[in-house]
């Protein structure tokens, strides 16, 4: 309500600058894993050479709190690669953030876990590639399954809340029931079953990773039965691939509305998936303040509200629910940030999505690596 008791106009609501709730700090693109579904950009080497220093990251955190951010995700790559991780966690906790560590647990042992707990980490998300060593280690590109289980148990012994994350794809989605059972066994508070979102390395490997509609249907039924059986014993989040939907999901609740993502080299993005946008479009924290980037930069202000929309979005009654869909997906598929998300069946570019999801055979996986590396899927047989 306005001071006179009236509601603000739609145009006024559109121009009001929102407060970012969540700050995602991608501390590094370095990672001991080589997952072929990683959303990190294909050009890893250049970003590694320009990583923000400890003090630069602490400045980012201070500026984020001044804007109003309260939830912090420390991600990567693998954040445990950073030797200053504990210092960054302590600084964040001192600033009043709720600190979420998003990790594969590689680079962590029980001694370091104790240090992170003392520094003030509030919550840890542990990623697994499968529920057994053959699948987990194949897609991770290294033997790490037993270490992940050991660290998940250590996290729970330490009394730190834990979520398990499984990225689903064609070659592990049949393990959904076992993933849920493992989450119960490890006493996780929640489990995220997140189908690949096809950006970065995942987009390059789309034809090798995209599950069939039937696989997704079976997985959804498995999740539904599990929820009925176990009730509230375990929170389960199931994320389907956008490409099979007839309507896009809202882009992190609307572009530049709730999320700030800072890349290892200081680029500031409206979401993690925006890493592949042309360099000239993306502001950098080394050049401008976080407040200026959030409130005034062309990248962040361009797609707030609805005035930027062309048809069919402009007159669509669903625009206030999906905000025109994913801008990064539109750019990735059509080359134009302002196009209607091609996932939407009202989009003039929807045929491009239909061609993408046509069953095709890709026998080689391009593994996430600074140097070209491939694996043959026949190794799984």
mmCIF file with all atom_site columns, N, CA and C in Angstrom, residues 36 129-130 132-141 169-175 208-209 362-365 367 375-381:
data_model
loop_
_atom_site.group_PDB
_atom_site.id
_atom_site.type_symbol
_atom_site.label_atom_id
_atom_site.label_alt_id
_atom_site.label_comp_id
_atom_site.label_asym_id
_atom_site.label_entity_id
_atom_site.label_seq_id
_atom_site.pdbx_PDB_ins_code
_atom_site.Cartn_x
_atom_site.Cartn_y
_atom_site.Cartn_z
_atom_site.occupancy
_atom_site.B_iso_or_equiv
_atom_site.pdbx_formal_charge
_atom_site.auth_seq_id
_atom_site.auth_comp_id
_atom_site.auth_asym_id
_atom_site.auth_atom_id
_atom_site.pdbx_PDB_model_num
ATOM 1   N N  . UNK A 1 36  ? 30.708 -34.159 -16.426 1.00 0.00 ? 36  UNK A N  1
ATOM 2   C CA . UNK A 1 36  ? 30.328 -33.702 -17.762 1.00 0.00 ? 36  UNK A CA 1
ATOM 3   C C  . UNK A 1 36  ? 29.005 -32.950 -17.798 1.00 0.00 ? 36  UNK A C  1
ATOM 4   N N  . UNK A 1 129 ? 27.233 -38.204 -7.361  1.00 0.00 ? 129 UNK A N  1
ATOM 5   C CA . UNK A 1 129 ? 26.944 -38.481 -8.767  1.00 0.00 ? 129 UNK A CA 1
ATOM 6   C C  . UNK A 1 129 ? 26.125 -39.753 -8.950  1.00 0.00 ? 129 UNK A C  1
ATOM 7   N N  . UNK A 1 130 ? 25.957 -40.529 -7.896  1.00 0.00 ? 130 UNK A N  1
ATOM 8   C CA . UNK A 1 130 ? 25.191 -41.769 -7.952  1.00 0.00 ? 130 UNK A CA 1
ATOM 9   C C  . UNK A 1 130 ? 25.211 -42.424 -6.588  1.00 0.00 ? 130 UNK A C  1
ATOM 10  N N  . UNK A 1 132 ? 26.407 -45.614 -6.077  1.00 0.00 ? 132 UNK A N  1
ATOM 11  C CA . UNK A 1 132 ? 27.438 -46.637 -6.015  1.00 0.00 ? 132 UNK A CA 1
ATOM 12  C C  . UNK A 1 132 ? 28.701 -46.086 -6.663  1.00 0.00 ? 132 UNK A C  1
ATOM 13  N N  . UNK A 1 133 ? 29.810 -46.731 -6.352  1.00 0.00 ? 133 UNK A N  1
ATOM 14  C CA . UNK A 1 133 ? 31.097 -46.245 -6.848  1.00 0.00 ? 133 UNK A CA 1
ATOM 15  C C  . UNK A 1 133 ? 31.209 -46.263 -8.367  1.00 0.00 ? 133 UNK A C  1
ATOM 16  N N  . UNK A 1 134 ? 30.742 -47.310 -9.073  1.00 0.00 ? 134 UNK A N  1
ATOM 17  C CA . UNK A 1 134 ? 30.922 -47.304 -10.539 1.00 0.00 ? 134 UNK A CA 1
ATOM 18  C C  . UNK A 1 134 ? 30.328 -46.074 -11.219 1.00 0.00 ? 134 UNK A C  1
ATOM 19  N N  . UNK A 1 135 ? 29.081 -45.729 -10.897 1.00 0.00 ? 135 UNK A N  1
ATOM 20  C CA . UNK A 1 135 ? 28.458 -44.581 -11.558 1.00 0.00 ? 135 UNK A CA 1
ATOM 21  C C  . UNK A 1 135 ? 28.999 -43.270 -10.991 1.00 0.00 ? 135 UNK A C  1
ATOM 22  N N  . UNK A 1 136 ? 29.078 -43.163 -9.665  1.00 0.00 ? 136 UNK A N  1
ATOM 23  C CA . UNK A 1 136 ? 29.582 -41.932 -9.057  1.00 0.00 ? 136 UNK A CA 1
ATOM 24  C C  . UNK A 1 136 ? 30.968 -41.588 -9.581  1.00 0.00 ? 136 UNK A C  1
ATOM 25  N N  . UNK A 1 137 ? 31.869 -42.559 -9.556  1.00 0.00 ? 137 UNK A N  1
ATOM 26  C CA . UNK A 1 137 ? 33.260 -42.275 -9.906  1.00 0.00 ? 137 UNK A CA 1
ATOM 27  C C  . UNK A 1 137 ? 33.450 -42.079 -11.402 1.00 0.00 ? 137 UNK A C  1
ATOM 28  N N  . UNK A 1 138 ? 32.627 -42.745 -12.208 1.00 0.00 ? 138 UNK A N  1
ATOM 29  C CA . UNK A 1 138 ? 32.710 -42.544 -13.663 1.00 0.00 ? 138 UNK A CA 1
ATOM 30  C C  . UNK A 1 138 ? 32.375 -41.100 -14.007 1.00 0.00 ? 138 UNK A C  1
ATOM 31  N N  . UNK A 1 139 ? 31.277 -40.589 -13.462 1.00 0.00 ? 139 UNK A N  1
ATOM 32  C CA . UNK A 1 139 ? 30.850 -39.242 -13.834 1.00 0.00 ? 139 UNK A CA 1
ATOM 33  C C  . UNK A 1 139 ? 31.630 -38.159 -13.092 1.00 0.00 ? 139 UNK A C  1
ATOM 34  N N  . UNK A 1 140 ? 32.193 -38.489 -11.943 1.00 0.00 ? 140 UNK A N  1
ATOM 35  C CA . UNK A 1 140 ? 33.059 -37.535 -11.251 1.00 0.00 ? 140 UNK A CA 1
ATOM 36  C C  . UNK A 1 140 ? 34.424 -37.454 -11.914 1.00 0.00 ? 140 UNK A C  1
ATOM 37  N N  . UNK A 1 141 ? 34.805 -38.518 -12.609 1.00 0.00 ? 141 UNK A N  1
ATOM 38  C CA . UNK A 1 141 ? 36.110 -38.546 -13.252 1.00 0.00 ? 141 UNK A CA 1
ATOM 39  C C  . UNK A 1 141 ? 37.229 -38.923 -12.305 1.00 0.00 ? 141 UNK A C  1
ATOM 40  N N  . UNK A 1 169 ? 20.444 -37.605 -14.650 1.00 0.00 ? 169 UNK A N  1
ATOM 41  C CA . UNK A 1 169 ? 20.594 -37.671 -16.099 1.00 0.00 ? 169 UNK A CA 1
ATOM 42  C C  . UNK A 1 169 ? 20.258 -39.083 -16.550 1.00 0.00 ? 169 UNK A C  1
ATOM 43  N N  . UNK A 1 170 ? 20.404 -39.340 -17.801 1.00 0.00 ? 170 UNK A N  1
ATOM 44  C CA . UNK A 1 170 ? 19.976 -40.601 -18.399 1.00 0.00 ? 170 UNK A CA 1
ATOM 45  C C  . UNK A 1 170 ? 20.601 -41.830 -17.729 1.00 0.00 ? 170 UNK A C  1
ATOM 46  N N  . UNK A 1 171 ? 21.808 -41.675 -17.190 1.00 0.00 ? 171 UNK A N  1
ATOM 47  C CA . UNK A 1 171 ? 22.568 -42.836 -16.735 1.00 0.00 ? 171 UNK A CA 1
ATOM 48  C C  . UNK A 1 171 ? 22.508 -43.076 -15.226 1.00 0.00 ? 171 UNK A C  1
ATOM 49  N N  . UNK A 1 172 ? 21.797 -42.199 -14.494 1.00 0.00 ? 172 UNK A N  1
ATOM 50  C CA . UNK A 1 172 ? 21.627 -42.480 -13.064 1.00 0.00 ? 172 UNK A CA 1
ATOM 51  C C  . UNK A 1 172 ? 20.199 -42.288 -12.574 1.00 0.00 ? 172 UNK A C  1
ATOM 52  N N  . UNK A 1 173 ? 19.296 -41.844 -13.430 1.00 0.00 ? 173 UNK A N  1
ATOM 53  C CA . UNK A 1 173 ? 17.935 -41.542 -12.986 1.00 0.00 ? 173 UNK A CA 1
ATOM 54  C C  . UNK A 1 173 ? 17.198 -42.796 -12.529 1.00 0.00 ? 173 UNK A C  1
ATOM 55  N N  . UNK A 1 174 ? 17.663 -43.970 -12.994 1.00 0.00 ? 174 UNK A N  1
ATOM 56  C CA . UNK A 1 174 ? 17.056 -45.218 -12.542 1.00 0.00 ? 174 UNK A CA 1
ATOM 57  C C  . UNK A 1 174 ? 17.387 -45.517 -11.078 1.00 0.00 ? 174 UNK A C  1
ATOM 58  N N  . UNK A 1 175 ? 18.285 -44.758 -10.473 1.00 0.00 ? 175 UNK A N  1
ATOM 59  C CA . UNK A 1 175 ? 18.692 -44.974 -9.088  1.00 0.00 ? 175 UNK A CA 1
ATOM 60  C C  . UNK A 1 175 ? 17.932 -44.099 -8.089  1.00 0.00 ? 175 UNK A C  1
ATOM 61  N N  . UNK A 1 208 ? 23.930 -36.945 -24.724 1.00 0.00 ? 208 UNK A N  1
ATOM 62  C CA . UNK A 1 208 ? 24.364 -38.107 -23.946 1.00 0.00 ? 208 UNK A CA 1
ATOM 63  C C  . UNK A 1 208 ? 23.709 -38.164 -22.572 1.00 0.00 ? 208 UNK A C  1
ATOM 64  N N  . UNK A 1 209 ? 23.136 -37.054 -22.113 1.00 0.00 ? 209 UNK A N  1
ATOM 65  C CA . UNK A 1 209 ? 22.661 -36.971 -20.738 1.00 0.00 ? 209 UNK A CA 1
ATOM 66  C C  . UNK A 1 209 ? 21.149 -36.871 -20.590 1.00 0.00 ? 209 UNK A C  1
ATOM 67  N N  . UNK A 1 362 ? 24.812 -40.239 -28.474 1.00 0.00 ? 362 UNK A N  1
ATOM 68  C CA . UNK A 1 362 ? 26.127 -39.635 -28.288 1.00 0.00 ? 362 UNK A CA 1
ATOM 69  C C  . UNK A 1 362 ? 26.916 -40.569 -27.387 1.00 0.00 ? 362 UNK A C  1
ATOM 70  N N  . UNK A 1 363 ? 27.943 -41.184 -27.924 1.00 0.00 ? 363 UNK A N  1
ATOM 71  C CA . UNK A 1 363 ? 28.684 -42.207 -27.193 1.00 0.00 ? 363 UNK A CA 1
ATOM 72  C C  . UNK A 1 363 ? 29.841 -41.637 -26.379 1.00 0.00 ? 363 UNK A C  1
ATOM 73  N N  . UNK A 1 364 ? 30.201 -40.379 -26.652 1.00 0.00 ? 364 UNK A N  1
ATOM 74  C CA . UNK A 1 364 ? 31.349 -39.762 -25.997 1.00 0.00 ? 364 UNK A CA 1
ATOM 75  C C  . UNK A 1 364 ? 30.872 -38.646 -25.071 1.00 0.00 ? 364 UNK A C  1
ATOM 76  N N  . UNK A 1 365 ? 31.459 -38.581 -23.880 1.00 0.00 ? 365 UNK A N  1
ATOM 77  C CA . UNK A 1 365 ? 31.206 -37.483 -22.959 1.00 0.00 ? 365 UNK A CA 1
ATOM 78  C C  . UNK A 1 365 ? 32.398 -36.543 -22.959 1.00 0.00 ? 365 UNK A C  1
ATOM 79  N N  . UNK A 1 367 ? 34.323 -34.306 -20.854 1.00 0.00 ? 367 UNK A N  1
ATOM 80  C CA . UNK A 1 367 ? 34.455 -34.103 -19.417 1.00 0.00 ? 367 UNK A CA 1
ATOM 81  C C  . UNK A 1 367 ? 34.898 -32.674 -19.121 1.00 0.00 ? 367 UNK A C  1
ATOM 82  N N  . UNK A 1 375 ? 35.354 -39.267 -22.292 1.00 0.00 ? 375 UNK A N  1
ATOM 83  C CA . UNK A 1 375 ? 35.148 -40.625 -21.803 1.00 0.00 ? 375 UNK A CA 1
ATOM 84  C C  . UNK A 1 375 ? 34.107 -41.279 -22.682 1.00 0.00 ? 375 UNK A C  1
ATOM 85  N N  . UNK A 1 376 ? 34.243 -42.571 -22.857 1.00 0.00 ? 376 UNK A N  1
ATOM 86  C CA . UNK A 1 376 ? 33.280 -43.319 -23.665 1.00 0.00 ? 376 UNK A CA 1
ATOM 87  C C  . UNK A 1 376 ? 32.240 -43.962 -22.749 1.00 0.00 ? 376 UNK A C  1
ATOM 88  N N  . UNK A 1 377 ? 30.984 -43.781 -23.107 1.00 0.00 ? 377 UNK A N  1
ATOM 89  C CA . UNK A 1 377 ? 29.915 -44.326 -22.290 1.00 0.00 ? 377 UNK A CA 1
ATOM 90  C C  . UNK A 1 377 ? 29.937 -45.853 -22.254 1.00 0.00 ? 377 UNK A C  1
ATOM 91  N N  . UNK A 1 378 ? 30.601 -46.466 -23.231 1.00 0.00 ? 378 UNK A N  1
ATOM 92  C CA . UNK A 1 378 ? 30.719 -47.925 -23.232 1.00 0.00 ? 378 UNK A CA 1
ATOM 93  C C  . UNK A 1 378 ? 31.482 -48.431 -22.005 1.00 0.00 ? 378 UNK A C  1
ATOM 94  N N  . UNK A 1 379 ? 32.249 -47.536 -21.353 1.00 0.00 ? 379 UNK A N  1
ATOM 95  C CA . UNK A 1 379 ? 32.973 -47.927 -20.136 1.00 0.00 ? 379 UNK A CA 1
ATOM 96  C C  . UNK A 1 379 ? 32.015 -48.257 -19.003 1.00 0.00 ? 379 UNK A C  1
ATOM 97  N N  . UNK A 1 380 ? 30.783 -47.755 -19.073 1.00 0.00 ? 380 UNK A N  1
ATOM 98  C CA . UNK A 1 380 ? 29.803 -48.030 -18.039 1.00 0.00 ? 380 UNK A CA 1
ATOM 99  C C  . UNK A 1 380 ? 29.203 -49.425 -18.164 1.00 0.00 ? 380 UNK A C  1
ATOM 100 N N  . UNK A 1 381 ? 29.311 -50.015 -19.330 1.00 0.00 ? 381 UNK A N  1
ATOM 101 C CA . UNK A 1 381 ? 28.630 -51.292 -19.588 1.00 0.00 ? 381 UNK A CA 1
ATOM 102 C C  . UNK A 1 381 ? 29.366 -52.451 -18.938 1.00 0.00 ? 381 UNK A C  1
#
